[in-house]
């Protein structure tokens, strides 16, 4: 029987119960089931660990799945700042991170992410790692802020770069598709960044700020 590479990886690595509980809670709350793929969640943990990131900015909390993966990579004294439009989503994410023992590591800011990013800019905040997984139409805006708020050597990761195939389909040209294409193209060509796009699952783009 032929299986896809994604299926093979999913069979090889079992998702742990803690993250499965987060997925179940998201489903029970009727929230969008769009958490980062388990394999990419493990990659986020690995990247945070290997980069030594201490200050992480997450754009899009949803139910806390990616937040847990990011916090798992932090060493003592590390901090996650998470931006979330909806208060109820941030509340659910916060409860999951508290259960996982990360309550003291995370700060949530509620409201439009662009507004929160402007606040962080005014405060002079700087970050070592960015995970972008929110409304797709604003991905280029989030990229601008990430580069501006980045410490040298910071990692930028952006999820859903294929939009379930729509980014690859020339007949699809809605606002979200066009925005994600611009996001991908800018990361690929910006001389301030070293980057690559991982083609598994729904596409994860990774960049390092020089």
PDB file of C-alpha atoms in Angstrom:
ATOM      1  CA  UNK A   1       0.000   0.000   0.000  1.00  0.00           C
ATOM      2  CA  UNK A   2       1.358   3.403  -1.003  1.00  0.00           C
ATOM      3  CA  UNK A   3       1.254   6.131   1.653  1.00  0.00           C
ATOM      4  CA  UNK A   4       2.214   9.765   1.377  1.00  0.00           C
ATOM      5  CA  UNK A   5       5.333  11.165   3.069  1.00  0.00           C
ATOM      6  CA  UNK A   6       3.049  13.106   5.430  1.00  0.00           C
ATOM      7  CA  UNK A   7       1.261   9.882   6.417  1.00  0.00           C
ATOM      8  CA  UNK A   8       4.569   8.108   6.955  1.00  0.00           C
ATOM      9  CA  UNK A   9       5.818  10.829   9.310  1.00  0.00           C
ATOM     10  CA  UNK A  10       2.513  10.827  11.196  1.00  0.00           C
ATOM     11  CA  UNK A  11       2.801   7.079  11.699  1.00  0.00           C
ATOM     12  CA  UNK A  12       6.448   7.277  12.720  1.00  0.00           C
ATOM     13  CA  UNK A  13       5.912   9.902  15.418  1.00  0.00           C
ATOM     14  CA  UNK A  14       3.023   9.487  17.805  1.00  0.00           C
ATOM     15  CA  UNK A  15       1.377  12.718  18.944  1.00  0.00           C
ATOM     16  CA  UNK A  16       1.522  13.024  22.718  1.00  0.00           C
ATOM     17  CA  UNK A  17      -1.564  13.061  24.898  1.00  0.00           C
ATOM     18  CA  UNK A  18      -1.082  16.641  26.096  1.00  0.00           C
ATOM     19  CA  UNK A  19      -1.333  18.021  22.557  1.00  0.00           C
ATOM     20  CA  UNK A  20      -4.157  15.655  21.648  1.00  0.00           C
ATOM     21  CA  UNK A  21      -6.147  17.090  24.556  1.00  0.00           C
ATOM     22  CA  UNK A  22      -5.641  20.570  23.145  1.00  0.00           C
ATOM     23  CA  UNK A  23      -6.969  19.406  19.775  1.00  0.00           C
ATOM     24  CA  UNK A  24     -10.006  17.809  21.400  1.00  0.00           C
ATOM     25  CA  UNK A  25     -10.784  20.991  23.344  1.00  0.00           C
ATOM     26  CA  UNK A  26     -10.544  23.065  20.156  1.00  0.00           C
ATOM     27  CA  UNK A  27     -12.968  20.699  18.456  1.00  0.00           C
ATOM     28  CA  UNK A  28     -15.382  20.707  21.412  1.00  0.00           C
ATOM     29  CA  UNK A  29     -15.397  24.533  21.449  1.00  0.00           C
ATOM     30  CA  UNK A  30     -16.283  24.625  17.755  1.00  0.00           C
ATOM     31  CA  UNK A  31     -13.090  26.531  16.971  1.00  0.00           C
ATOM     32  CA  UNK A  32     -11.306  26.173  13.623  1.00  0.00           C
ATOM     33  CA  UNK A  33      -9.221  22.977  13.598  1.00  0.00           C
ATOM     34  CA  UNK A  34      -6.177  24.645  12.092  1.00  0.00           C
ATOM     35  CA  UNK A  35      -3.430  24.064  14.643  1.00  0.00           C
ATOM     36  CA  UNK A  36       0.057  23.603  13.287  1.00  0.00           C
ATOM     37  CA  UNK A  37       0.789  20.080  11.984  1.00  0.00           C
ATOM     38  CA  UNK A  38       2.267  17.839  14.714  1.00  0.00           C
ATOM     39  CA  UNK A  39       5.515  17.406  12.751  1.00  0.00           C
ATOM     40  CA  UNK A  40       5.889  21.166  12.482  1.00  0.00           C
ATOM     41  CA  UNK A  41       5.023  21.535  16.162  1.00  0.00           C
ATOM     42  CA  UNK A  42       7.975  19.277  16.960  1.00  0.00           C
ATOM     43  CA  UNK A  43      10.100  21.346  14.573  1.00  0.00           C
ATOM     44  CA  UNK A  44       9.156  24.563  16.400  1.00  0.00           C
ATOM     45  CA  UNK A  45      10.314  23.027  19.689  1.00  0.00           C
ATOM     46  CA  UNK A  46      13.561  21.917  18.067  1.00  0.00           C
ATOM     47  CA  UNK A  47      14.190  25.309  16.442  1.00  0.00           C
ATOM     48  CA  UNK A  48      13.603  27.210  19.673  1.00  0.00           C
ATOM     49  CA  UNK A  49      15.956  24.842  21.512  1.00  0.00           C
ATOM     50  CA  UNK A  50      18.740  24.951  18.942  1.00  0.00           C
ATOM     51  CA  UNK A  51      18.537  28.705  18.351  1.00  0.00           C
ATOM     52  CA  UNK A  52      18.640  29.458  22.072  1.00  0.00           C
ATOM     53  CA  UNK A  53      15.698  31.854  21.690  1.00  0.00           C
ATOM     54  CA  UNK A  54      14.625  33.522  24.914  1.00  0.00           C
ATOM     55  CA  UNK A  55      11.963  35.929  23.625  1.00  0.00           C
ATOM     56  CA  UNK A  56       9.291  34.450  21.328  1.00  0.00           C
ATOM     57  CA  UNK A  57       6.454  36.276  19.597  1.00  0.00           C
ATOM     58  CA  UNK A  58       3.513  34.181  18.432  1.00  0.00           C
ATOM     59  CA  UNK A  59       0.940  35.773  16.128  1.00  0.00           C
ATOM     60  CA  UNK A  60      -2.222  33.684  16.461  1.00  0.00           C
ATOM     61  CA  UNK A  61      -2.764  31.667  19.650  1.00  0.00           C
ATOM     62  CA  UNK A  62      -5.896  29.661  18.762  1.00  0.00           C
ATOM     63  CA  UNK A  63      -6.146  26.958  21.462  1.00  0.00           C
ATOM     64  CA  UNK A  64      -2.546  26.907  22.605  1.00  0.00           C
ATOM     65  CA  UNK A  65      -1.181  23.990  20.563  1.00  0.00           C
ATOM     66  CA  UNK A  66       1.679  25.939  18.999  1.00  0.00           C
ATOM     67  CA  UNK A  67       2.210  27.857  22.241  1.00  0.00           C
ATOM     68  CA  UNK A  68       2.976  24.628  24.078  1.00  0.00           C
ATOM     69  CA  UNK A  69       5.336  23.514  21.309  1.00  0.00           C
ATOM     70  CA  UNK A  70       7.182  26.839  21.462  1.00  0.00           C
ATOM     71  CA  UNK A  71       7.412  26.874  25.261  1.00  0.00           C
ATOM     72  CA  UNK A  72       8.756  23.330  25.282  1.00  0.00           C
ATOM     73  CA  UNK A  73      11.858  24.678  23.559  1.00  0.00           C
ATOM     74  CA  UNK A  74      12.440  27.588  25.952  1.00  0.00           C
ATOM     75  CA  UNK A  75      15.029  27.427  28.680  1.00  0.00           C
ATOM     76  CA  UNK A  76      14.535  28.895  32.145  1.00  0.00           C
ATOM     77  CA  UNK A  77      13.806  32.610  31.973  1.00  0.00           C
ATOM     78  CA  UNK A  78      12.389  32.414  28.442  1.00  0.00           C
ATOM     79  CA  UNK A  79       9.143  34.143  27.575  1.00  0.00           C
ATOM     80  CA  UNK A  80       6.357  33.759  25.022  1.00  0.00           C
ATOM     81  CA  UNK A  81       4.300  36.786  23.999  1.00  0.00           C
ATOM     82  CA  UNK A  82       1.193  35.636  22.138  1.00  0.00           C
ATOM     83  CA  UNK A  83      -1.114  37.865  20.094  1.00  0.00           C
ATOM     84  CA  UNK A  84      -4.716  36.749  19.649  1.00  0.00           C
ATOM     85  CA  UNK A  85      -7.701  38.576  18.191  1.00  0.00           C
ATOM     86  CA  UNK A  86     -10.363  36.715  20.193  1.00  0.00           C
ATOM     87  CA  UNK A  87     -10.437  36.798  23.969  1.00  0.00           C
ATOM     88  CA  UNK A  88     -12.081  33.369  24.231  1.00  0.00           C
ATOM     89  CA  UNK A  89      -9.328  31.788  22.129  1.00  0.00           C
ATOM     90  CA  UNK A  90      -6.623  33.346  24.294  1.00  0.00           C
ATOM     91  CA  UNK A  91      -8.443  32.147  27.424  1.00  0.00           C
ATOM     92  CA  UNK A  92      -8.495  28.562  26.149  1.00  0.00           C
ATOM     93  CA  UNK A  93      -4.856  28.773  25.073  1.00  0.00           C
ATOM     94  CA  UNK A  94      -3.907  30.198  28.450  1.00  0.00           C
ATOM     95  CA  UNK A  95      -5.664  27.395  30.305  1.00  0.00           C
ATOM     96  CA  UNK A  96      -3.796  24.789  28.250  1.00  0.00           C
ATOM     97  CA  UNK A  97      -0.423  26.433  28.825  1.00  0.00           C
ATOM     98  CA  UNK A  98      -1.161  26.686  32.541  1.00  0.00           C
ATOM     99  CA  UNK A  99      -1.948  22.950  32.653  1.00  0.00           C
ATOM    100  CA  UNK A 100       1.326  22.304  30.862  1.00  0.00           C
ATOM    101  CA  UNK A 101       3.270  24.279  33.463  1.00  0.00           C
ATOM    102  CA  UNK A 102       4.021  27.316  31.317  1.00  0.00           C
ATOM    103  CA  UNK A 103       1.727  29.886  32.941  1.00  0.00           C
ATOM    104  CA  UNK A 104       4.599  32.087  34.131  1.00  0.00           C
ATOM    105  CA  UNK A 105       6.255  32.032  30.693  1.00  0.00           C
ATOM    106  CA  UNK A 106       3.407  33.428  28.605  1.00  0.00           C
ATOM    107  CA  UNK A 107       1.733  36.806  28.134  1.00  0.00           C
ATOM    108  CA  UNK A 108      -1.363  37.247  25.948  1.00  0.00           C
ATOM    109  CA  UNK A 109      -2.309  40.454  24.173  1.00  0.00           C
ATOM    110  CA  UNK A 110      -5.869  40.604  22.875  1.00  0.00           C
ATOM    111  CA  UNK A 111      -6.978  42.498  19.781  1.00  0.00           C
ATOM    112  CA  UNK A 112      -5.909  43.066  16.201  1.00  0.00           C
ATOM    113  CA  UNK A 113      -2.351  41.791  15.864  1.00  0.00           C
ATOM    114  CA  UNK A 114      -1.187  44.841  13.902  1.00  0.00           C
ATOM    115  CA  UNK A 115      -2.247  47.063  16.820  1.00  0.00           C
ATOM    116  CA  UNK A 116      -0.457  44.842  19.330  1.00  0.00           C
ATOM    117  CA  UNK A 117       2.645  44.806  17.141  1.00  0.00           C
ATOM    118  CA  UNK A 118       2.658  48.591  17.044  1.00  0.00           C
ATOM    119  CA  UNK A 119       2.429  48.613  20.857  1.00  0.00           C
ATOM    120  CA  UNK A 120       5.379  46.239  21.109  1.00  0.00           C
ATOM    121  CA  UNK A 121       7.330  48.473  18.743  1.00  0.00           C
ATOM    122  CA  UNK A 122       6.618  51.535  20.905  1.00  0.00           C
ATOM    123  CA  UNK A 123       7.712  49.585  23.977  1.00  0.00           C
ATOM    124  CA  UNK A 124      11.022  48.782  22.333  1.00  0.00           C
ATOM    125  CA  UNK A 125      10.511  45.027  22.543  1.00  0.00           C
ATOM    126  CA  UNK A 126      12.784  42.710  20.585  1.00  0.00           C
ATOM    127  CA  UNK A 127      12.390  39.016  19.854  1.00  0.00           C
ATOM    128  CA  UNK A 128      14.526  36.013  18.951  1.00  0.00           C
ATOM    129  CA  UNK A 129      11.806  33.887  17.362  1.00  0.00           C
ATOM    130  CA  UNK A 130       8.534  34.612  15.548  1.00  0.00           C
ATOM    131  CA  UNK A 131       5.751  32.187  14.697  1.00  0.00           C
ATOM    132  CA  UNK A 132       3.132  33.576  12.304  1.00  0.00           C
ATOM    133  CA  UNK A 133      -0.108  31.596  12.074  1.00  0.00           C
ATOM    134  CA  UNK A 134      -3.035  34.018  11.985  1.00  0.00           C
ATOM    135  CA  UNK A 135      -5.231  35.799   9.406  1.00  0.00           C
ATOM    136  CA  UNK A 136      -3.547  35.310   6.063  1.00  0.00           C
ATOM    137  CA  UNK A 137      -4.397  38.685   4.506  1.00  0.00           C
ATOM    138  CA  UNK A 138      -2.077  40.388   6.988  1.00  0.00           C
ATOM    139  CA  UNK A 139       0.903  38.051   6.596  1.00  0.00           C
ATOM    140  CA  UNK A 140       2.950  40.716   4.722  1.00  0.00           C
ATOM    141  CA  UNK A 141       2.216  43.214   7.518  1.00  0.00           C
ATOM    142  CA  UNK A 142       3.324  40.706  10.143  1.00  0.00           C
ATOM    143  CA  UNK A 143       6.517  40.054   8.208  1.00  0.00           C
ATOM    144  CA  UNK A 144       7.370  43.773   8.195  1.00  0.00           C
ATOM    145  CA  UNK A 145       6.946  43.956  11.951  1.00  0.00           C
ATOM    146  CA  UNK A 146       8.847  40.721  12.554  1.00  0.00           C
ATOM    147  CA  UNK A 147      11.891  42.020  10.706  1.00  0.00           C
ATOM    148  CA  UNK A 148      11.648  45.336  12.545  1.00  0.00           C
ATOM    149  CA  UNK A 149      11.300  43.724  15.985  1.00  0.00           C
ATOM    150  CA  UNK A 150      13.924  41.037  15.381  1.00  0.00           C
ATOM    151  CA  UNK A 151      17.172  40.654  17.224  1.00  0.00           C
ATOM    152  CA  UNK A 152      20.059  39.755  14.884  1.00  0.00           C
ATOM    153  CA  UNK A 153      19.846  36.065  14.043  1.00  0.00           C
ATOM    154  CA  UNK A 154      16.143  35.801  14.909  1.00  0.00           C
ATOM    155  CA  UNK A 155      14.080  33.028  13.325  1.00  0.00           C
ATOM    156  CA  UNK A 156      10.793  33.745  11.525  1.00  0.00           C
ATOM    157  CA  UNK A 157       8.436  30.823  10.859  1.00  0.00           C
ATOM    158  CA  UNK A 158       5.194  31.155   8.896  1.00  0.00           C
ATOM    159  CA  UNK A 159       2.605  28.383   8.626  1.00  0.00           C
ATOM    160  CA  UNK A 160       0.029  27.525   5.912  1.00  0.00           C
ATOM    161  CA  UNK A 161       2.089  28.911   3.049  1.00  0.00           C
ATOM    162  CA  UNK A 162       0.218  26.703   0.558  1.00  0.00           C
ATOM    163  CA  UNK A 163      -3.314  27.497   1.839  1.00  0.00           C
ATOM    164  CA  UNK A 164      -4.332  23.901   1.127  1.00  0.00           C
ATOM    165  CA  UNK A 165      -3.170  24.203  -2.448  1.00  0.00           C
ATOM    166  CA  UNK A 166      -4.706  27.565  -3.268  1.00  0.00           C
ATOM    167  CA  UNK A 167      -1.346  29.364  -3.294  1.00  0.00           C
ATOM    168  CA  UNK A 168      -0.166  26.934  -5.986  1.00  0.00           C
ATOM    169  CA  UNK A 169      -3.276  27.288  -8.150  1.00  0.00           C
ATOM    170  CA  UNK A 170      -3.002  30.161 -10.661  1.00  0.00           C
ATOM    171  CA  UNK A 171      -6.794  30.241 -10.924  1.00  0.00           C
ATOM    172  CA  UNK A 172      -7.094  31.158  -7.245  1.00  0.00           C
ATOM    173  CA  UNK A 173      -6.513  34.855  -6.644  1.00  0.00           C
ATOM    174  CA  UNK A 174      -8.492  35.872  -3.561  1.00  0.00           C
ATOM    175  CA  UNK A 175      -7.093  38.399  -1.064  1.00  0.00           C
ATOM    176  CA  UNK A 176      -5.657  35.746   1.267  1.00  0.00           C
ATOM    177  CA  UNK A 177      -4.020  33.858  -1.589  1.00  0.00           C
ATOM    178  CA  UNK A 178      -2.431  36.998  -2.991  1.00  0.00           C
ATOM    179  CA  UNK A 179      -1.217  38.063   0.455  1.00  0.00           C
ATOM    180  CA  UNK A 180       0.402  34.709   1.197  1.00  0.00           C
ATOM    181  CA  UNK A 181       2.053  34.673  -2.231  1.00  0.00           C
ATOM    182  CA  UNK A 182       3.528  38.116  -1.502  1.00  0.00           C
ATOM    183  CA  UNK A 183       4.647  36.885   1.925  1.00  0.00           C
ATOM    184  CA  UNK A 184       6.369  33.828   0.444  1.00  0.00           C
ATOM    185  CA  UNK A 185       7.977  35.775  -2.382  1.00  0.00           C
ATOM    186  CA  UNK A 186       9.249  38.523  -0.109  1.00  0.00           C
ATOM    187  CA  UNK A 187      10.841  36.067   2.318  1.00  0.00           C
ATOM    188  CA  UNK A 188      12.432  34.200  -0.580  1.00  0.00           C
ATOM    189  CA  UNK A 189      13.977  37.357  -2.066  1.00  0.00           C
ATOM    190  CA  UNK A 190      14.637  39.701   0.869  1.00  0.00           C
ATOM    191  CA  UNK A 191      18.397  40.166   1.189  1.00  0.00           C
ATOM    192  CA  UNK A 192      18.041  40.639   4.942  1.00  0.00           C
ATOM    193  CA  UNK A 193      16.897  37.026   5.293  1.00  0.00           C
ATOM    194  CA  UNK A 194      18.250  33.528   4.768  1.00  0.00           C
ATOM    195  CA  UNK A 195      15.261  31.274   4.137  1.00  0.00           C
ATOM    196  CA  UNK A 196      13.658  28.104   2.852  1.00  0.00           C
ATOM    197  CA  UNK A 197      10.127  26.797   2.360  1.00  0.00           C
ATOM    198  CA  UNK A 198       9.339  23.285   3.588  1.00  0.00           C
ATOM    199  CA  UNK A 199       6.933  21.578   1.147  1.00  0.00           C
ATOM    200  CA  UNK A 200       5.318  19.067   3.513  1.00  0.00           C
ATOM    201  CA  UNK A 201       1.832  19.393   5.027  1.00  0.00           C
ATOM    202  CA  UNK A 202       0.492  22.910   4.284  1.00  0.00           C
ATOM    203  CA  UNK A 203       3.897  24.530   3.816  1.00  0.00           C
ATOM    204  CA  UNK A 204       6.092  26.088   6.513  1.00  0.00           C
ATOM    205  CA  UNK A 205       8.451  28.899   5.588  1.00  0.00           C
ATOM    206  CA  UNK A 206      11.547  29.515   7.709  1.00  0.00           C
ATOM    207  CA  UNK A 207      13.838  32.506   7.678  1.00  0.00           C
ATOM    208  CA  UNK A 208      16.761  33.811   9.710  1.00  0.00           C
ATOM    209  CA  UNK A 209      17.286  37.544  10.059  1.00  0.00           C
ATOM    210  CA  UNK A 210      20.896  38.316   9.180  1.00  0.00           C
TER     211      UNK A 210
END
